[in-house]
Each structure stands twice: as C-alpha cells, then as structure tokens.
Coordinates of C-alpha atoms in Angstrom, one line a residue:
M1299 CA -1.1 -31.1 57.1
S1300 CA -1.5 -34.2 59.5
Q1301 CA 0.8 -37.2 57.5
S1302 CA -2.0 -39.5 58.8
S1303 CA -5.0 -36.8 56.7
P1304 CA -6.3 -38.8 53.8
P1305 CA -6.5 -36.2 50.5
G1306 CA -8.7 -33.6 50.5
L1307 CA -8.8 -33.5 54.5
I1308 CA -6.6 -31.9 56.6
L1309 CA -6.6 -32.9 60.3
A1310 CA -5.0 -30.7 62.8
G1311 CA -4.9 -30.0 66.4
R1312 CA -5.7 -32.3 69.4
W1313 CA -6.5 -36.3 68.9
S1314 CA -9.6 -35.9 70.5
H1315 CA -11.2 -33.3 68.4
R1316 CA -9.9 -34.6 65.5
G1317 CA -11.6 -37.9 66.7
R1318 CA -14.6 -36.6 67.2
G1319 CA -14.7 -34.4 64.0
L1320 CA -14.6 -38.1 62.0
W1321 CA -16.8 -39.8 64.2
N1322 CA -19.7 -37.2 63.3
L1323 CA -18.7 -37.2 59.1
I1324 CA -19.0 -40.8 59.4
A1325 CA -22.3 -40.6 61.9
A1326 CA -23.8 -38.2 59.5
L1327 CA -23.3 -39.7 56.2
L1328 CA -24.8 -43.2 58.2
A1329 CA -27.8 -41.0 59.5
V1330 CA -28.2 -38.9 56.3
S1331 CA -28.2 -42.3 54.2
A1332 CA -30.5 -44.0 56.4
R1333 CA -33.1 -41.3 56.2
R1334 CA -33.0 -40.9 52.4
A1335 CA -33.6 -44.6 51.8
I1336 CA -36.8 -44.4 53.7
K1337 CA -38.2 -40.6 53.5
G1338 CA -36.3 -39.1 51.2
P1339 CA -34.1 -36.0 50.9
R1340 CA -34.8 -33.1 53.7
A1341 CA -35.7 -30.9 51.6
P1342 CA -36.6 -30.8 48.0
G1343 CA -34.0 -30.8 46.0
W1344 CA -31.3 -31.5 48.5
T1345 CA -28.5 -33.6 47.1
A1346 CA -27.1 -36.4 49.2
I1347 CA -23.6 -34.5 49.5
F1348 CA -25.6 -31.1 50.5
E1349 CA -27.7 -32.9 53.1
V1350 CA -24.3 -35.0 54.9
I1351 CA -22.5 -31.7 54.4
T1352 CA -25.0 -29.5 56.3
A1353 CA -25.7 -32.0 58.9
F1354 CA -21.6 -32.7 59.6
V1355 CA -21.3 -28.6 59.6
R1356 CA -24.4 -28.5 62.0
R1357 CA -22.9 -31.2 64.3
Q1358 CA -19.7 -29.2 64.5
T1359 CA -20.8 -25.9 65.2
E1360 CA -23.2 -27.3 68.1
I1361 CA -19.4 -28.4 69.5
A1362 CA -17.2 -26.2 68.9
F1363 CA -19.8 -23.4 70.7
D1364 CA -20.6 -25.9 73.5
C1365 CA -17.1 -25.8 74.1
P1366 CA -15.7 -24.2 77.8
S1367 CA -14.1 -21.9 76.3
M1368 CA -13.2 -19.8 72.9
A1369 CA -10.3 -20.8 72.3
E1370 CA -11.0 -24.7 72.7
G1371 CA -14.1 -24.1 70.8
R1372 CA -12.2 -22.4 67.7
A1373 CA -9.6 -25.1 67.7
Y1374 CA -12.4 -27.9 67.2
E1375 CA -13.8 -26.3 64.1
D1376 CA -10.2 -26.2 62.8
A1377 CA -9.9 -29.9 63.9
V1378 CA -11.5 -31.3 60.5
L1379 CA -11.0 -29.2 57.1
F1380 CA -12.3 -30.5 53.9
P1381 CA -9.5 -27.8 51.8
S1382 CA -11.4 -27.1 48.1
A1383 CA -9.8 -27.7 45.0
V1384 CA -10.4 -23.5 44.5
L1385 CA -8.0 -22.9 46.9
S1386 CA -5.3 -24.8 44.4
Q1387 CA -6.4 -21.7 41.8
V1388 CA -5.3 -19.1 44.0
T1389 CA -2.4 -17.4 45.7
I1390 CA -2.8 -16.6 49.2
E1391 CA -0.5 -13.8 51.0
P1392 CA -0.3 -12.5 54.6
V1393 CA -1.1 -9.2 55.6
T1394 CA 0.1 -8.3 59.4
A1395 CA 0.2 -4.5 59.3
P1396 CA -1.3 -1.7 59.4
V1397 CA -4.5 -4.4 58.9
K1398 CA -4.5 -8.2 59.3
G1399 CA -6.0 -10.6 56.4
H1400 CA -4.6 -12.1 53.5
W1401 CA -4.5 -11.2 50.1
F1402 CA -6.1 -13.9 47.7
T1403 CA -5.7 -13.9 44.0
P1404 CA -6.5 -15.7 41.1
K1405 CA -3.2 -17.5 39.6
A1406 CA -5.3 -17.6 35.9
G1407 CA -5.7 -14.0 36.3
A1408 CA -7.8 -10.9 37.9
R1409 CA -9.7 -8.1 36.7
A1410 CA -9.1 -4.5 37.8
A1411 CA -11.7 -4.7 40.4
T1412 CA -10.8 -5.1 44.1
L1413 CA -12.9 -7.2 46.5
L1414 CA -12.6 -6.4 50.3
Y1415 CA -14.1 -9.5 51.7
L1416 CA -15.8 -9.7 55.5
H1417 CA -15.8 -13.2 56.6
G1418 CA -18.7 -14.8 58.9
G1419 CA -19.3 -17.0 62.1
G1420 CA -21.2 -14.7 63.9
Y1421 CA -18.4 -12.3 64.8
A1422 CA -17.2 -15.1 67.3
Y1423 CA -15.3 -17.1 64.8
Y1424 CA -12.9 -17.2 61.4
S1425 CA -12.5 -21.0 60.6
K1426 CA -10.0 -22.1 58.3
S1427 CA -12.1 -23.5 56.1
H1428 CA -13.8 -20.0 55.4
A1429 CA -10.8 -20.0 52.8
N1430 CA -12.6 -21.9 50.7
L1431 CA -15.5 -19.2 50.3
I1432 CA -13.2 -17.1 50.1
A1433 CA -11.3 -17.9 47.5
L1434 CA -14.5 -18.7 45.0
A1435 CA -15.3 -15.2 46.0
A1436 CA -11.9 -14.1 44.3
L1437 CA -12.8 -16.6 41.2
S1438 CA -15.7 -15.9 40.4
L1439 CA -15.5 -11.9 39.9
P1440 CA -12.4 -12.6 39.8
A1441 CA -10.4 -9.5 41.4
R1442 CA -7.6 -9.6 43.7
T1443 CA -9.5 -10.1 46.9
F1444 CA -8.5 -9.2 51.0
A1445 CA -10.3 -11.1 53.5
L1446 CA -10.0 -8.9 56.6
D1447 CA -9.2 -10.8 59.8
Y1448 CA -11.3 -8.2 62.0
R1449 CA -11.0 -8.8 66.3
L1450 CA -14.0 -11.3 67.3
I1451 CA -16.7 -11.6 70.1
P1452 CA -17.0 -12.0 73.0
E1453 CA -13.1 -10.2 73.2
H1454 CA -14.2 -7.8 71.6
P1455 CA -17.7 -5.8 71.3
F1456 CA -18.8 -3.7 69.1
P1457 CA -17.5 -1.5 67.7
A1458 CA -14.1 -3.1 67.3
Q1459 CA -15.4 -5.0 64.0
L1460 CA -16.2 -1.9 62.3
E1461 CA -13.4 0.1 63.2
D1462 CA -11.4 -2.8 61.6
A1463 CA -13.7 -2.7 58.6
V1464 CA -12.8 1.2 58.6
A1465 CA -9.4 1.0 58.6
A1466 CA -9.3 -1.7 56.2
Y1467 CA -11.4 0.4 53.8
R1468 CA -9.1 3.5 54.4
W1469 CA -5.6 1.1 53.6
L1470 CA -6.8 0.4 50.7
L1471 CA -7.9 3.7 49.4
D1472 CA -4.6 4.7 50.7
A1473 CA -2.6 2.1 48.5
G1474 CA -4.2 3.1 45.2
V1475 CA -7.5 1.5 44.7
A1476 CA -9.9 3.7 43.4
P1477 CA -13.3 3.5 45.0
R1478 CA -15.3 2.6 41.5
Q1479 CA -13.3 -0.5 41.5
L1480 CA -13.5 -1.5 44.9
I1481 CA -16.6 -4.1 45.8
L1482 CA -17.5 -5.0 48.8
M1483 CA -18.8 -8.9 49.9
G1484 CA -19.5 -10.3 53.0
D1485 CA -21.6 -13.5 54.5
S1486 CA -23.9 -14.2 57.4
A1487 CA -22.4 -11.8 60.1
G1488 CA -19.2 -10.4 57.5
A1489 CA -22.3 -9.4 55.4
N1490 CA -23.9 -7.5 58.3
L1491 CA -20.3 -5.8 58.6
T1492 CA -20.6 -5.1 54.7
L1493 CA -23.7 -3.6 56.0
A1494 CA -22.4 -1.8 58.4
L1495 CA -19.6 -0.2 57.0
L1496 CA -21.0 0.9 53.7
L1497 CA -23.7 3.1 56.3
K1498 CA -20.3 4.2 57.7
L1499 CA -18.3 4.9 55.0
R1500 CA -21.8 7.4 54.2
D1501 CA -22.4 9.3 56.8
L1502 CA -18.2 9.8 57.0
G1503 CA -18.6 11.7 53.8
W1504 CA -15.9 8.9 51.9
P1505 CA -15.5 8.0 48.3
L1506 CA -17.6 5.1 48.5
P1507 CA -17.2 1.7 46.6
A1508 CA -18.8 0.4 43.4
G1509 CA -21.5 -1.9 45.5
A1510 CA -21.9 -4.5 48.1
V1511 CA -22.6 -8.4 47.9
A1512 CA -24.4 -9.2 51.0
L1513 CA -24.8 -13.4 51.6
C1514 CA -27.0 -14.6 54.1
P1515 CA -26.9 -11.4 56.2
W1516 CA -27.5 -10.9 60.0
T1517 CA -29.7 -7.4 59.4
D1518 CA -31.7 -8.4 62.9
V1519 CA -29.5 -8.4 65.9
G1520 CA -31.8 -8.5 68.4
N1521 CA -34.2 -10.0 66.8
T1522 CA -36.6 -7.1 67.3
V1523 CA -38.3 -6.8 63.9
S1524 CA -38.4 -10.7 63.1
P1525 CA -39.5 -13.1 66.0
V1526 CA -37.5 -15.7 67.7
S1527 CA -40.7 -17.9 66.5
A1528 CA -39.2 -17.5 62.7
M1529 CA -35.7 -18.7 63.5
A1530 CA -37.4 -22.2 64.9
Q1531 CA -39.2 -22.9 61.4
N1532 CA -36.1 -23.3 59.6
D1533 CA -33.8 -24.8 62.7
P1534 CA -34.0 -28.2 61.5
F1535 CA -32.7 -27.0 57.7
D1536 CA -29.8 -25.2 59.0
F1537 CA -26.4 -25.5 60.8
P1538 CA -26.1 -22.4 62.8
Q1539 CA -29.2 -22.7 65.3
S1540 CA -31.3 -19.4 67.3
R1541 CA -29.6 -20.2 70.3
M1542 CA -26.4 -19.4 68.9
V1543 CA -27.9 -16.2 67.5
L1544 CA -29.0 -14.9 70.8
R1545 CA -25.4 -15.6 72.6
W1546 CA -23.3 -13.6 69.3
A1547 CA -25.4 -11.2 69.9
G1548 CA -25.6 -10.7 73.6
W1549 CA -21.6 -10.8 73.4
L1550 CA -21.7 -8.3 70.1
C1551 CA -23.7 -5.4 72.1
R1552 CA -22.0 -5.4 75.3
E1553 CA -23.0 -1.8 75.2
A1554 CA -24.4 -1.4 72.2
D1555 CA -28.0 -0.7 71.1
V1556 CA -29.2 -4.0 69.1
R1557 CA -31.0 -0.8 67.5
D1558 CA -28.4 1.1 66.1
P1559 CA -28.6 0.9 62.2
L1560 CA -24.8 -0.3 62.6
V1561 CA -25.4 -3.5 64.5
S1562 CA -29.0 -4.3 62.8
P1563 CA -29.1 -2.9 59.1
I1564 CA -32.5 -3.2 59.2
Y1565 CA -33.2 -0.4 61.3
A1566 CA -31.3 1.7 59.0
D1567 CA -31.5 4.8 56.1
L1568 CA -30.5 2.7 53.0
R1569 CA -30.8 5.7 50.7
G1570 CA -27.6 7.4 49.0
L1571 CA -26.2 3.9 49.1
P1572 CA -24.5 2.2 46.2
P1573 CA -26.4 -0.9 44.4
V1574 CA -26.6 -3.7 47.4
Y1575 CA -26.8 -7.5 46.3
V1576 CA -28.2 -9.7 48.6
Q1577 CA -28.4 -13.1 48.3
A1578 CA -30.4 -15.9 51.1
G1579 CA -31.8 -19.5 51.2
K1580 CA -35.4 -19.4 52.4
L1581 CA -34.5 -22.5 54.8
E1582 CA -32.0 -20.2 56.5
I1583 CA -32.7 -19.2 60.4
L1584 CA -32.2 -15.6 59.2
A1585 CA -34.4 -15.7 56.1
D1586 CA -37.1 -13.9 57.9
Q1587 CA -35.3 -10.7 59.1
I1588 CA -33.6 -10.8 55.2
I1589 CA -36.5 -10.9 53.5
R1590 CA -37.8 -7.9 56.2
F1591 CA -34.7 -5.9 55.7
V1592 CA -35.2 -6.0 51.9
E1593 CA -38.7 -5.2 52.1
R1594 CA -37.7 -2.3 54.2
A1595 CA -34.7 -1.3 51.9
Q1596 CA -36.7 -1.2 48.7
A1597 CA -39.6 1.2 50.5
Q1598 CA -37.0 3.4 50.7
G1599 CA -36.3 3.4 47.4
A1600 CA -32.7 1.8 48.1
D1601 CA -31.1 0.6 45.2
I1602 CA -31.2 -3.1 46.0
T1603 CA -30.9 -6.3 44.3
F1604 CA -32.5 -9.7 46.0
D1605 CA -32.4 -13.1 45.0
C1606 CA -33.7 -16.5 47.5
W1607 CA -33.9 -19.8 46.7
E1608 CA -36.4 -21.8 47.8
S1609 CA -34.7 -25.0 49.2
M1610 CA -31.2 -23.3 50.5
N1611 CA -30.0 -22.9 54.0
H1612 CA -27.1 -20.5 55.0
D1613 CA -24.7 -19.6 53.2
F1614 CA -25.5 -22.0 50.1
Q1615 CA -22.9 -20.2 48.4
A1616 CA -19.5 -22.5 50.0
F1617 CA -20.3 -25.6 47.9
G1618 CA -19.5 -24.1 44.9
D1619 CA -19.3 -26.0 41.8
L1620 CA -20.9 -29.3 43.9
L1621 CA -24.3 -27.6 44.0
P1622 CA -26.4 -26.2 40.9
E1623 CA -27.5 -23.3 43.3
S1624 CA -24.1 -22.6 44.1
I1625 CA -23.3 -22.3 40.7
E1626 CA -26.0 -20.0 39.7
A1627 CA -25.5 -17.5 42.9
W1628 CA -22.0 -17.2 42.0
E1629 CA -23.2 -16.4 38.3
R1630 CA -26.0 -13.7 39.5
I1631 CA -22.6 -12.2 41.6
K1632 CA -20.5 -12.0 39.0
L1633 CA -22.8 -10.4 36.5
F1634 CA -23.8 -8.1 39.8
A1635 CA -20.1 -7.5 39.7
E1636 CA -19.3 -6.3 36.2
R1637 CA -22.7 -4.1 35.9
I1638 CA -21.4 -2.2 39.1
S1639 CA -17.7 -0.9 39.1
E1640 CA -15.6 -0.3 35.8
I1641 CA -13.8 -3.6 35.6
Q1642 CA -11.2 -4.2 32.6
P1643 CA -10.2 -7.2 30.6
S1644 CA -8.2 -9.7 32.8
V1645 CA -4.7 -9.1 33.4
S1646 CA -2.5 -11.5 33.8
V1647 CA -0.7 -11.8 37.5
P1648 CA 3.3 -11.3 37.9

C-alpha cells in the first residue's frame, strides 16, 4: 500500500495513473452533486454514493479501455482501489498450481459448501477490486471460495477460459470436494463462463455441482438475439458500454462462432442442468439479453430462478451493505445456496 494513501484507499503504479484516477473521483463527486441538486438522482432510488461510484467506475473503465495496450489498461484499473471492510473478514491464500487463483476463507467459519467463483471483466480484465465482490460471495454463503485466475483475452481467445474452468472444477473434485456441496458463481463475463462450464460438465458426463449463481451474465456475446440498440438505451446508466462489449466479443471469438452455446448461453439447451439462479438490473446494458435468456430457459423447462431489480445497473451486488438492493441480493443468494446444497452448520476454520 502506498504510504501516501489515505485510509480505505490504495494507490499503486504510475503517478500519472494515480493522479488521473483521483481527479476522476473528485470530478464524479462534483458532477453528481451538482446534477442531483438540480435534477435529483439520475435514476429513481439511486443514492448519492451509488451514483458517484457508478460515474467514477464508468470513467475509469473508459480510460482503461482506451489505453494503448492491455498491459497499461490493466495497470490503470489497479491504480486507485477502495478495499472493502469485508476483506478483513476473510483470509486470502494464493494457489499457483495445478490451477491459478486464490482461496477466500471466512475467518468466522464456513459451511460445508465450497464455492468456485469466476470473475467478470469482459474476459479482458481481472482488477484487484474484484476481491471485494469475491469476499462478499464467500461471506454471504458463507463458504470457502476458490476464485479462479483464468486466462484473458485478447491474448487467449475461446476456449482458453473454459478449459481453465474445467481444470479448476476437476481439481476441486480430486481434492475431495463433493459435487453436491459445490456451487458455481460468476459475475458478468464470469457468469457467462459459469453457464458454459455447467453445459460443458453436462456434456462430458461429469458429476454436476449443486447449482450455480449467475450475476448479471453476458448471455448473447454476438448480440444476435438482443440488438445493440437495447444496449444503447441503458448506456447512460451503466459503467460498461456497448462499444466495449463488441470489442471483447471479437477478441473472445477470434475463431469461434458467436452462436456456439458455450460462447453464448442464450443458444443453449439448458435441460438436465442443476438449479441456476440469475440476478440482473433493468438498467444494465445486458438487461435485454439476460431477460431473453431466462425466457428461453424457462420455455425449455430448465430449473432457473430469476430476480431483476428495477433501478440497478451492472454488478450492483458489489456494493455490499452500502446499498439496500445489494443486501437483498446477497440474502436471496444465501437462501438459494441453502436450498440446493447439502450445507452443514458452520464450523470453525483453522
């Protein structure tokens, strides 16, 4: 941690990146405060802190996306971080072989279930800020959670990420984790990967997990079912933008068909899968394709549960206890996990 960082803030990397990020934070605070004073919140129910962070993350995402190289963009994303208090409630242990990632273990104790978490970031980024969201997942169940560090695009197009996810699942089974006590979870692109992993495991004939949670999943990579215009309607309210999604889709599907169900789950036959719980916000750019995916799954008779929050945008669950909607979302996830898995009473963690 930088010695110049105030409490609750981590500054790292180039000073130009730090300074630009801090200025973006100040600019977001001033702009949102002025707009709210004149016009009120951008969307009904948006709190000031939610609106400021959304504006800040949107600008940071734009700058990272427009950097001349992926390496610089990824470094820029990690230049200004706000570690959540939840990180102090988990131990984080790195794993380097045979798969790469980190264990997030609740210090107060975990239940018997194990969570395999697949992070979002358009398949192109894995910001250190994602640790906040992963810790929330680990604490909400609560469960020992393995967060996979899978290969990223554009360096590694499909199916590299799916291969890494299958390897992580196999590794957990080999380590003695019972499938009925194993839950999959992912957000955004990681939710896309979560759904693809379920399909791949079914097709391989492997033992299936107890179920899966897909937070704001990317379900139609090529926007072939859900038009780009549907994305544009929610662009002012969200931090990822349609131009970013289109570029990531091209990087991911360098030689793959965007209609491959393992790429775009909206084309998948979801029958024969364990229960899946999907969450979304109606103001995110992926809202239309998520709703269409759920409708198709329900028409197939798949065991799928769906909750959508009227005024929320992408990955709103990351706000933890700062947002009533996020609190409610994690409560519902916990109830879903308890319903589908053989969860035992809490046990102490050595």
